[in-house]
Tab-separated table of C-alpha atoms in Angstrom:
chain	number	residue	atom	x	y	z
G	1	MET	CA	-10.887	17.804	15.890
G	2	ASP	CA	-9.996	17.231	11.988
G	3	ARG	CA	-5.924	17.268	11.115
G	4	VAL	CA	-4.704	19.794	9.048
G	5	ILE	CA	-2.360	18.599	5.941
G	6	LEU	CA	-0.743	20.192	2.875
G	7	HIS	CA	0.388	18.765	-0.170
G	8	CYS	CA	3.421	20.192	-1.699
G	9	ASP	CA	3.950	19.674	-5.542
G	10	MET	CA	6.303	21.835	-7.471
G	11	ASN	CA	5.415	23.103	-10.411
G	12	GLY	CA	7.115	21.249	-13.473
G	13	PHE	CA	10.014	21.127	-11.564
G	14	TYR	CA	12.729	19.665	-13.756
G	15	ALA	CA	11.979	22.033	-15.878
G	16	SER	CA	11.701	25.006	-13.760
G	17	VAL	CA	15.166	23.997	-12.555
G	18	GLU	CA	16.566	23.744	-15.686
G	19	LEU	CA	15.027	27.219	-16.380
G	20	LEU	CA	17.543	29.265	-13.977
G	21	SER	CA	20.638	28.186	-15.198
G	22	ARG	CA	18.933	28.352	-19.111
G	23	PRO	CA	17.017	31.952	-18.984
G	24	ASP	CA	17.449	32.155	-22.708
G	25	LEU	CA	14.716	29.740	-22.931
G	26	ARG	CA	12.161	31.392	-20.485
G	27	ASP	CA	9.737	32.741	-22.693
G	28	LYS	CA	10.562	29.314	-25.361
G	29	PRO	CA	8.301	26.016	-25.495
G	30	MET	CA	11.498	23.597	-23.813
G	31	ALA	CA	11.641	20.231	-21.903
G	32	VAL	CA	13.730	18.066	-20.187
G	33	CYS	CA	14.239	14.613	-21.473
G	34	GLY	CA	16.142	11.388	-20.847
G	35	ASP	CA	17.773	11.812	-24.391
G	36	PRO	CA	17.785	14.161	-26.259
G	37	GLU	CA	19.214	13.314	-29.053
G	38	SER	CA	16.997	10.368	-29.365
G	39	ARG	CA	13.651	10.611	-31.258
G	40	HIS	CA	12.480	7.778	-28.638
G	41	GLY	CA	13.560	9.625	-25.294
G	42	ILE	CA	10.564	10.531	-23.082
G	43	ILE	CA	9.725	13.760	-21.881
G	44	LEU	CA	10.003	14.143	-18.196
G	45	ALA	CA	8.956	17.358	-17.647
G	46	LYS	CA	7.801	20.655	-19.657
G	47	ASN	CA	7.208	24.080	-18.918
G	48	GLU	CA	4.291	25.835	-19.037
G	49	ILE	CA	4.440	27.661	-22.476
G	50	ALA	CA	4.911	23.395	-24.216
G	51	LYS	CA	2.150	22.481	-22.321
G	52	LYS	CA	0.119	24.645	-24.110
G	53	TYR	CA	1.054	22.867	-27.502
G	54	GLY	CA	-0.322	19.870	-25.981
G	55	VAL	CA	3.166	18.434	-25.084
G	56	VAL	CA	2.892	16.279	-21.779
G	57	THR	CA	4.799	14.331	-19.561
G	58	ALA	CA	6.008	10.457	-20.498
G	59	GLU	CA	5.273	11.213	-24.174
G	60	THR	CA	8.400	10.169	-26.662
G	61	ILE	CA	10.422	13.210	-28.180
G	62	TRP	CA	8.955	12.519	-31.517
G	63	GLN	CA	5.503	13.186	-30.659
G	64	ALA	CA	5.920	15.969	-28.236
G	65	LYS	CA	8.439	17.451	-31.763
G	66	LYS	CA	4.999	16.840	-34.138
G	67	LYS	CA	3.045	19.268	-31.454
G	68	CYS	CA	5.506	21.861	-31.333
G	69	PRO	CA	8.635	22.047	-33.884
G	70	ASP	CA	9.939	24.781	-32.077
G	71	LEU	CA	9.985	22.382	-28.339
G	72	GLN	CA	13.925	23.259	-26.980
G	73	LEU	CA	15.211	19.737	-25.254
G	74	VAL	CA	17.442	19.715	-22.222
G	75	LYS	CA	18.621	17.151	-20.872
G	76	PRO	CA	18.298	16.035	-16.912
G	77	HIS	CA	20.555	17.154	-14.151
G	78	HIS	CA	19.698	15.020	-11.075
G	79	ASP	CA	22.060	16.277	-8.744
G	80	ARG	CA	20.335	19.908	-8.856
G	81	TYR	CA	17.440	18.384	-8.972
G	82	LYS	CA	18.153	16.821	-5.234
G	83	GLU	CA	19.854	19.977	-4.178
G	84	PHE	CA	16.658	22.466	-5.066
G	85	SER	CA	14.411	19.544	-3.763
G	86	GLU	CA	16.469	19.991	-0.325
G	87	LYS	CA	16.257	23.626	0.122
G	88	ILE	CA	12.296	23.147	-0.475
G	89	ASN	CA	12.101	21.093	2.386
G	90	LYS	CA	14.250	23.399	4.865
G	91	ILE	CA	11.495	26.206	4.319
G	92	TYR	CA	8.590	23.214	4.719
G	93	LEU	CA	10.716	22.357	8.306
G	94	SER	CA	10.600	26.037	8.978
G	95	TYR	CA	6.734	25.152	9.893
G	96	THR	CA	6.565	21.824	10.673
G	97	ASP	CA	8.980	18.966	11.800
G	98	MET	CA	5.942	16.653	10.020
G	99	VAL	CA	7.217	16.796	6.664
G	100	GLU	CA	6.995	13.509	4.622
G	101	PRO	CA	8.218	13.229	0.896
G	102	PHE	CA	6.382	11.751	-1.576
G	103	SER	CA	8.982	11.967	-3.660
G	104	ILE	CA	11.628	14.626	-5.352
G	105	ASP	CA	9.421	17.700	-5.966
G	106	GLU	CA	6.333	16.544	-3.381
G	107	SER	CA	6.094	16.749	0.194
G	108	TRP	CA	2.909	15.928	2.691
G	109	LEU	CA	3.124	18.213	5.857
G	110	ASP	CA	0.873	17.717	8.837
G	111	VAL	CA	0.863	21.830	10.095
G	112	THR	CA	-2.327	20.875	12.683
G	113	ALA	CA	-0.326	22.196	15.554
G	114	SER	CA	0.777	25.025	13.983
G	115	GLN	CA	-1.545	27.208	13.332
G	116	ARG	CA	-1.409	28.655	16.521
G	117	LEU	CA	2.305	30.441	15.049
G	118	PHE	CA	0.776	30.997	11.536
G	119	GLY	CA	-2.429	31.036	10.940
G	120	THR	CA	-5.305	28.839	9.098
G	121	GLY	CA	-3.783	25.347	6.655
G	122	ARG	CA	-4.287	28.046	3.314
G	123	GLN	CA	-2.260	30.678	5.330
G	124	ILE	CA	0.503	28.601	5.661
G	125	ALA	CA	0.202	27.171	2.031
G	126	ASP	CA	-0.051	30.690	0.755
G	127	MET	CA	2.673	31.683	3.102
G	128	ILE	CA	5.102	28.690	1.844
G	129	ARG	CA	4.131	29.696	-1.978
G	130	ALA	CA	5.595	32.917	-1.330
G	131	ARG	CA	8.790	32.308	0.279
G	132	VAL	CA	9.245	29.839	-2.632
G	133	LYS	CA	8.825	32.068	-5.156
G	134	SER	CA	10.740	34.959	-3.626
G	135	GLU	CA	13.917	32.262	-2.209
G	136	LEU	CA	14.043	30.028	-4.988
G	137	ASN	CA	12.345	31.793	-7.995
G	138	LEU	CA	9.859	29.068	-8.189
G	139	THR	CA	6.546	27.895	-8.222
G	140	LEU	CA	4.249	25.017	-6.677
G	141	SER	CA	0.963	24.259	-5.864
G	142	VAL	CA	-0.521	23.502	-2.630
G	143	GLY	CA	-3.510	21.125	-1.673
G	144	VAL	CA	-5.035	21.689	1.650
G	145	SER	CA	-7.233	18.847	3.293
G	146	TYR	CA	-7.947	16.813	6.254
G	147	ASN	CA	-5.752	13.786	4.975
G	148	LYS	CA	-3.423	12.697	2.550
G	149	ILE	CA	-5.256	11.465	-0.482
G	150	PHE	CA	-7.576	14.605	-0.988
G	151	ALA	CA	-4.453	16.714	-0.314
G	152	LYS	CA	-2.496	15.289	-2.836
G	153	MET	CA	-5.624	15.987	-4.943
G	154	GLY	CA	-5.873	19.089	-4.105
G	155	SER	CA	-2.735	20.331	-5.008
G	156	GLU	CA	-3.432	18.616	-8.790
G	157	TYR	CA	-7.048	20.422	-8.914
G	158	ARG	CA	-5.455	23.495	-10.036
G	159	LYS	CA	-2.160	24.503	-10.983
G	160	PRO	CA	0.510	26.108	-11.335
G	161	ASP	CA	0.882	28.334	-8.178
G	162	ALA	CA	-1.997	27.839	-6.660
G	163	THR	CA	-3.579	26.740	-3.091
G	164	THR	CA	-6.541	24.577	-3.443
G	165	GLU	CA	-8.861	23.403	-0.267
G	166	ILE	CA	-10.779	19.664	-0.162
G	167	THR	CA	-12.848	19.807	3.152
G	168	ARG	CA	-15.431	17.657	4.160
G	169	GLU	CA	-17.854	20.205	2.716
G	170	ASN	CA	-17.274	20.596	-0.737
G	171	TYR	CA	-15.038	17.505	-1.379
G	172	ARG	CA	-18.535	16.066	-2.637
G	173	ASP	CA	-18.384	18.714	-5.690
G	174	LEU	CA	-14.744	19.074	-6.198
G	175	LEU	CA	-13.698	15.913	-6.668
G	176	TRP	CA	-16.721	13.076	-7.299
G	177	PRO	CA	-17.096	14.535	-10.722
G	178	GLN	CA	-13.683	13.838	-11.496
G	179	PRO	CA	-13.266	10.701	-13.821
G	180	VAL	CA	-11.854	7.842	-12.013
G	181	ARG	CA	-8.656	7.852	-13.170
G	182	GLU	CA	-7.862	10.823	-11.207
G	183	LEU	CA	-7.986	9.495	-8.005
G	184	PHE	CA	-4.598	8.469	-6.236
G	185	PHE	CA	-3.246	5.023	-6.996
G	186	VAL	CA	-5.679	4.422	-9.958
G	187	GLY	CA	-4.077	3.872	-12.936
G	188	TRP	CA	-4.900	3.255	-16.107
G	189	ALA	CA	-4.623	-0.850	-16.002
G	190	THR	CA	-7.577	-0.328	-12.769
G	191	ALA	CA	-9.272	2.699	-14.489
G	192	GLU	CA	-9.994	0.167	-17.135
G	193	LYS	CA	-11.209	-2.351	-14.874
G	194	LEU	CA	-13.591	0.026	-13.532
G	195	GLU	CA	-15.242	1.605	-16.399
G	196	LYS	CA	-15.937	-1.754	-17.605
G	197	LEU	CA	-17.737	-1.953	-14.165
G	198	GLY	CA	-19.743	1.014	-14.824
G	199	VAL	CA	-17.569	3.021	-12.439
G	200	HIS	CA	-16.312	5.807	-14.491
G	201	THR	CA	-16.205	8.349	-12.262
G	202	ILE	CA	-14.648	9.278	-8.863
G	203	GLY	CA	-18.610	9.875	-7.126
G	204	ASP	CA	-19.923	6.403	-8.911
G	205	LEU	CA	-16.279	4.650	-6.856
G	206	ALA	CA	-17.774	6.275	-4.087
G	207	HIS	CA	-21.139	4.697	-4.181
G	208	SER	CA	-19.985	1.559	-5.494
G	209	ASP	CA	-20.775	-1.509	-3.738
G	210	PRO	CA	-17.321	-2.247	-0.953
G	211	LEU	CA	-17.763	-6.517	-1.763
G	212	ALA	CA	-18.215	-6.159	-5.733
G	213	LEU	CA	-14.853	-3.661	-5.648
G	214	GLU	CA	-12.767	-6.116	-3.250
G	215	ALA	CA	-13.769	-9.327	-5.651
G	216	LEU	CA	-12.500	-7.213	-8.854
G	217	LEU	CA	-9.310	-5.705	-7.430
G	218	GLY	CA	-8.801	-7.553	-4.255
G	219	LYS	CA	-7.848	-5.546	-1.218
G	220	GLN	CA	-6.698	-2.884	-3.357
G	221	GLY	CA	-10.726	-2.060	-3.785
G	222	SER	CA	-11.511	-1.763	-0.374
G	223	ILE	CA	-9.073	1.386	-0.401
G	224	LEU	CA	-9.819	2.769	-3.301
G	225	TYR	CA	-13.367	3.058	-1.898
G	226	SER	CA	-12.339	4.630	1.649
G	227	TYR	CA	-9.966	6.871	-0.749
G	228	ALA	CA	-13.080	8.489	-2.676
G	229	ASN	CA	-15.359	8.429	0.207
G	230	GLY	CA	-12.226	10.651	2.373
G	231	LEU	CA	-12.105	8.012	5.049
G	232	ASP	CA	-7.980	8.225	4.739
G	233	ASP	CA	-6.136	8.579	8.326
G	234	SER	CA	-2.517	7.874	7.224
G	235	PRO	CA	-0.836	9.839	9.157
G	236	VAL	CA	2.448	11.974	8.073
G	237	THR	CA	5.458	10.924	9.130
G	238	LEU	CA	8.392	12.989	10.247
G	239	TYR	CA	10.936	14.368	8.134
G	240	ASP	CA	13.817	12.017	9.671
G	241	GLN	CA	11.718	9.413	9.596
G	242	ARG	CA	13.093	7.519	6.563
G	243	GLU	CA	16.876	7.834	8.272
G	244	LYS	CA	15.538	4.981	10.772
G	245	ILE	CA	14.424	2.278	7.632
G	246	LYS	CA	16.841	-0.153	8.651
G	247	SER	CA	16.292	-2.116	5.418
G	248	VAL	CA	13.339	-2.032	2.084
G	249	GLY	CA	12.675	-5.624	0.993
G	250	ASN	CA	10.148	-7.525	-1.014
G	251	GLY	CA	9.335	-11.089	-1.372
G	252	ILE	CA	7.063	-12.798	-3.266
G	253	THR	CA	5.641	-16.807	-2.658
G	254	PHE	CA	4.986	-17.550	-6.357
G	255	LYS	CA	1.801	-19.213	-7.952
G	256	ARG	CA	4.109	-22.478	-8.464
G	257	ASN	CA	7.810	-23.176	-8.513
G	258	LEU	CA	10.442	-21.336	-9.991
G	259	LYS	CA	12.082	-23.526	-12.166
G	260	GLY	CA	15.508	-23.168	-14.318
G	261	MET	CA	16.981	-19.947	-15.095
G	262	GLU	CA	14.861	-18.160	-17.129
G	263	ASP	CA	11.983	-18.304	-14.152
G	264	ILE	CA	14.460	-17.294	-11.101
G	265	LEU	CA	15.440	-14.270	-14.372
G	266	THR	CA	11.706	-13.013	-13.758
G	267	ALA	CA	11.226	-12.677	-10.448
G	268	VAL	CA	14.884	-11.282	-9.842
G	269	THR	CA	14.039	-8.566	-12.077
G	270	SER	CA	10.431	-7.619	-10.882
G	271	LEU	CA	11.701	-7.848	-7.610
G	272	ALA	CA	15.249	-5.871	-8.079
G	273	ASP	CA	13.053	-2.893	-9.857
G	274	THR	CA	10.317	-2.743	-6.765
G	275	VAL	CA	13.416	-2.398	-4.519
G	276	ALA	CA	15.438	-0.263	-6.228
G	277	SER	CA	12.013	2.348	-6.813
G	278	ARG	CA	10.945	2.244	-2.584
G	279	LEU	CA	14.736	2.804	-2.402
G	280	ARG	CA	14.283	5.830	-4.553
G	281	LYS	CA	10.959	7.079	-2.986
G	282	TYR	CA	12.829	7.301	0.329
G	283	GLN	CA	15.811	8.883	-1.231
G	284	MET	CA	18.085	6.010	0.020
G	285	LYS	CA	21.137	3.944	-1.321
G	286	ALA	CA	21.686	0.221	-0.227
G	287	TYR	CA	25.233	-0.667	0.824
G	288	GLY	CA	24.355	-4.389	0.404
G	289	VAL	CA	21.883	-6.777	-0.785
G	290	LYS	CA	20.444	-10.018	1.053
G	291	VAL	CA	18.550	-12.593	-1.039
G	292	ASP	CA	15.998	-15.361	1.167
G	293	ILE	CA	15.477	-18.282	-0.893
G	294	LYS	CA	13.011	-20.978	0.538
G	295	ASP	CA	12.000	-24.024	-1.443
G	296	PRO	CA	8.549	-26.188	-1.197
G	297	TYR	CA	9.924	-28.461	1.651
G	298	PHE	CA	10.180	-25.173	3.670
G	299	LYS	CA	14.457	-25.264	3.300
G	300	THR	CA	15.332	-21.815	4.091
G	301	ILE	CA	18.251	-20.015	3.164
G	302	SER	CA	19.389	-16.015	3.415
G	303	ARG	CA	22.721	-14.835	2.056
G	304	GLN	CA	24.098	-11.443	1.578
G	305	LYS	CA	26.821	-9.424	-0.350
G	306	GLN	CA	28.267	-6.002	0.182
G	307	LEU	CA	28.497	-3.588	-2.509
G	308	HIS	CA	31.843	-1.113	-3.042
G	309	LEU	CA	28.941	1.574	-4.286
G	310	PRO	CA	25.913	2.007	-2.796
G	311	THR	CA	23.152	1.713	-4.872
G	312	ASN	CA	19.397	1.944	-5.344
G	313	LEU	CA	19.403	0.681	-9.421
G	314	ALA	CA	16.819	-1.819	-10.130
G	315	SER	CA	20.047	-3.235	-12.963
G	316	GLU	CA	22.856	-3.208	-10.104
G	317	ILE	CA	20.246	-4.944	-7.095
G	318	ARG	CA	19.134	-7.187	-9.914
G	319	MET	CA	22.611	-8.466	-10.612
G	320	THR	CA	23.969	-8.659	-7.211
G	321	SER	CA	20.639	-11.213	-6.136
G	322	LEU	CA	22.120	-13.148	-9.467
G	323	GLU	CA	25.524	-13.237	-8.074
G	324	ILE	CA	23.740	-14.827	-4.902
G	325	LEU	CA	22.049	-17.160	-6.085
G	326	LYS	CA	24.173	-18.486	-8.782
G	327	THR	CA	27.261	-19.193	-5.984
G	328	SER	CA	24.328	-20.212	-3.089
G	329	TRP	CA	21.836	-22.415	-4.949
G	330	ASN	CA	21.330	-25.094	-6.977
G	331	LEU	CA	19.688	-23.255	-9.562
G	332	SER	CA	17.601	-26.386	-10.762
G	333	ASP	CA	16.310	-26.882	-7.835
G	334	PRO	CA	12.888	-25.460	-7.080
G	335	ILE	CA	12.247	-22.206	-4.974
G	336	ARG	CA	8.800	-21.297	-3.600
G	337	LEU	CA	9.306	-17.904	-2.001
G	338	LEU	CA	11.989	-15.625	-3.369
G	339	THR	CA	12.751	-12.096	-1.298
G	340	ILE	CA	15.338	-9.551	-2.091
G	341	THR	CA	16.050	-6.996	0.427
G	342	ALA	CA	18.463	-3.886	0.459
G	343	ILE	CA	20.231	-3.124	3.430
G	344	ASN	CA	22.943	-0.543	5.137
G	345	LEU	CA	21.046	1.842	4.112
G	346	THR	CA	22.256	5.528	3.855
G	347	ASP	CA	20.718	8.684	2.574
G	348	GLU	CA	21.442	9.252	-1.307
G	349	THR	CA	22.728	12.783	-1.088
G	350	ALA	CA	25.745	11.161	1.445
G	351	ASP	CA	29.364	11.526	-0.550
G	352	GLU	CA	30.666	8.353	-1.808
G	353	GLN	CA	34.044	6.676	-1.489
G	354	LEU	CA	34.853	6.797	-5.128
G	355	SER	CA	38.438	5.174	-6.133
G	356	LEU	CA	40.019	5.635	-9.246
G	357	PHE	CA	38.395	2.087	-11.041
G	358	ASP	CA	35.477	2.851	-9.203
G	359	SER	CA	35.110	6.310	-11.593
G	360	ALA	CA	36.225	4.340	-14.742
G	361	ALA	CA	33.686	2.280	-14.483
G	362	ASP	CA	31.001	4.471	-13.405
G	363	GLY	CA	30.449	5.696	-17.151
G	364	GLY	CA	27.491	4.254	-17.903
G	365	ARG	CA	26.052	4.502	-14.453
G	366	GLY	CA	24.492	8.561	-14.464
G	367	LYS	CA	22.516	6.841	-17.518
G	368	ARG	CA	21.019	3.837	-15.803
G	369	GLU	CA	19.828	6.456	-12.893
G	370	SER	CA	18.471	8.694	-15.662
G	371	ILE	CA	16.547	5.632	-17.114
G	372	GLU	CA	15.404	3.957	-13.872
G	373	ARG	CA	14.370	7.736	-12.495
G	374	THR	CA	12.534	8.335	-15.842
G	375	MET	CA	10.285	4.890	-14.988
G	376	ASP	CA	9.732	6.552	-11.581
G	377	ASP	CA	8.102	9.829	-13.332
G	378	ILE	CA	5.861	7.398	-15.755
G	379	ARG	CA	4.050	5.473	-12.598
G	380	LYS	CA	3.670	8.613	-10.768
G	381	LYS	CA	1.647	10.145	-13.067
G	382	PHE	CA	-0.029	6.850	-14.982
G	383	GLY	CA	0.423	4.138	-12.312
G	384	ASP	CA	2.578	0.999	-11.475
G	385	SER	CA	1.796	-0.712	-14.187
G	386	SER	CA	2.034	1.852	-17.195
G	387	ILE	CA	5.845	0.451	-17.682
G	388	THR	CA	7.560	-2.525	-17.008
G	389	PHE	CA	10.403	-4.740	-17.735
G	390	GLY	CA	9.165	-7.409	-20.833
G	391	GLN	CA	10.706	-9.996	-18.950
G	392	ILE	CA	7.827	-10.046	-16.494
G	393	ILE	CA	4.807	-9.292	-19.405
G	394	ASP	CA	2.528	-12.419	-19.112
G	395	ASN	CA	4.450	-14.117	-16.529
G	396	ASP	CA	2.772	-17.516	-15.253
G	397	LEU	CA	4.476	-16.733	-11.583
G	398	GLY	CA	1.359	-14.872	-9.837
G	399	ILE	CA	3.968	-11.672	-10.432
G	400	ASP	CA	1.275	-8.800	-10.782
G	401	LEU	CA	2.203	-5.884	-13.612
């Protein structure tokens, strides 16, 4: 028997939450942006009215204003978004304990065993949409399918406030005609490579030679082939599973040895960015950072440092990792493998014990968090390679963008 998976995706989440406290903007085009005072700030979310003007997520404020001169700009309040995310997931948990948050405004639900109590997957999806609207005054779109990938694509298929069911019988008609970049996990760079190969639609990808795809994209090629053909069998984890995560790390064996501070900065910048983005995805923070170093002769050391405040910011993980390296390693000695791991994890919503000095030094932390979460939003929409640090571009260390 097939599983029944829902993917619940809030509609214009940041903008919708802001409108709850700004009803005066409800009938006006509005957008949430990283820095309302800057023409170069990025649009994080927009309401339906702004969307009709062509305003899109991740474009600059000046581009959005050119399309919609009357666009009303609101700064983000991430604490509110976390609060509402918890309330929304609490509603999901009243239908199943198999709830896997994918981001602050998206979750997968496995409701296979819940159907005896609440009805079909579509009926459960419609019940959830009705409750979120009546209890929180927010809307969401839900995809219903037999696997996570198609459920995700179902929630994207029709918006706002809709349920779309993708089955074994209809997925070819609904999904295969769509551009290949619409397939989950296909970013701009991957889509460009596929289009050069003559793969323009999801259907083209489904009919491609898996070996040719693997030669072009590596392991990702065979994964995308499976997704296009509905072969995903990844499970939906229990909601509290993320609390069991003990550490989040990333390591690279480089194409050549790291030699000197410039190479080390490139490597640490990339690794810290990946670790921090994964922490935010899991809604966790770290009270410590561990660095493992291996040289070409297999000499290995492991060092760690505890933090006064928990973090999921790349800038702070990067700085701490560099401090460890500078005090523990001769920077002129070659490095073959480097791993950065966030340790001593806690839920990102947990209370923090702040001292007077911590509070005084915290002035720029909110701004850095806003910038890094903006990067998360851009990558979520346009792929992991859509935005990165200049330090990493055109590296010859084997660090992929």
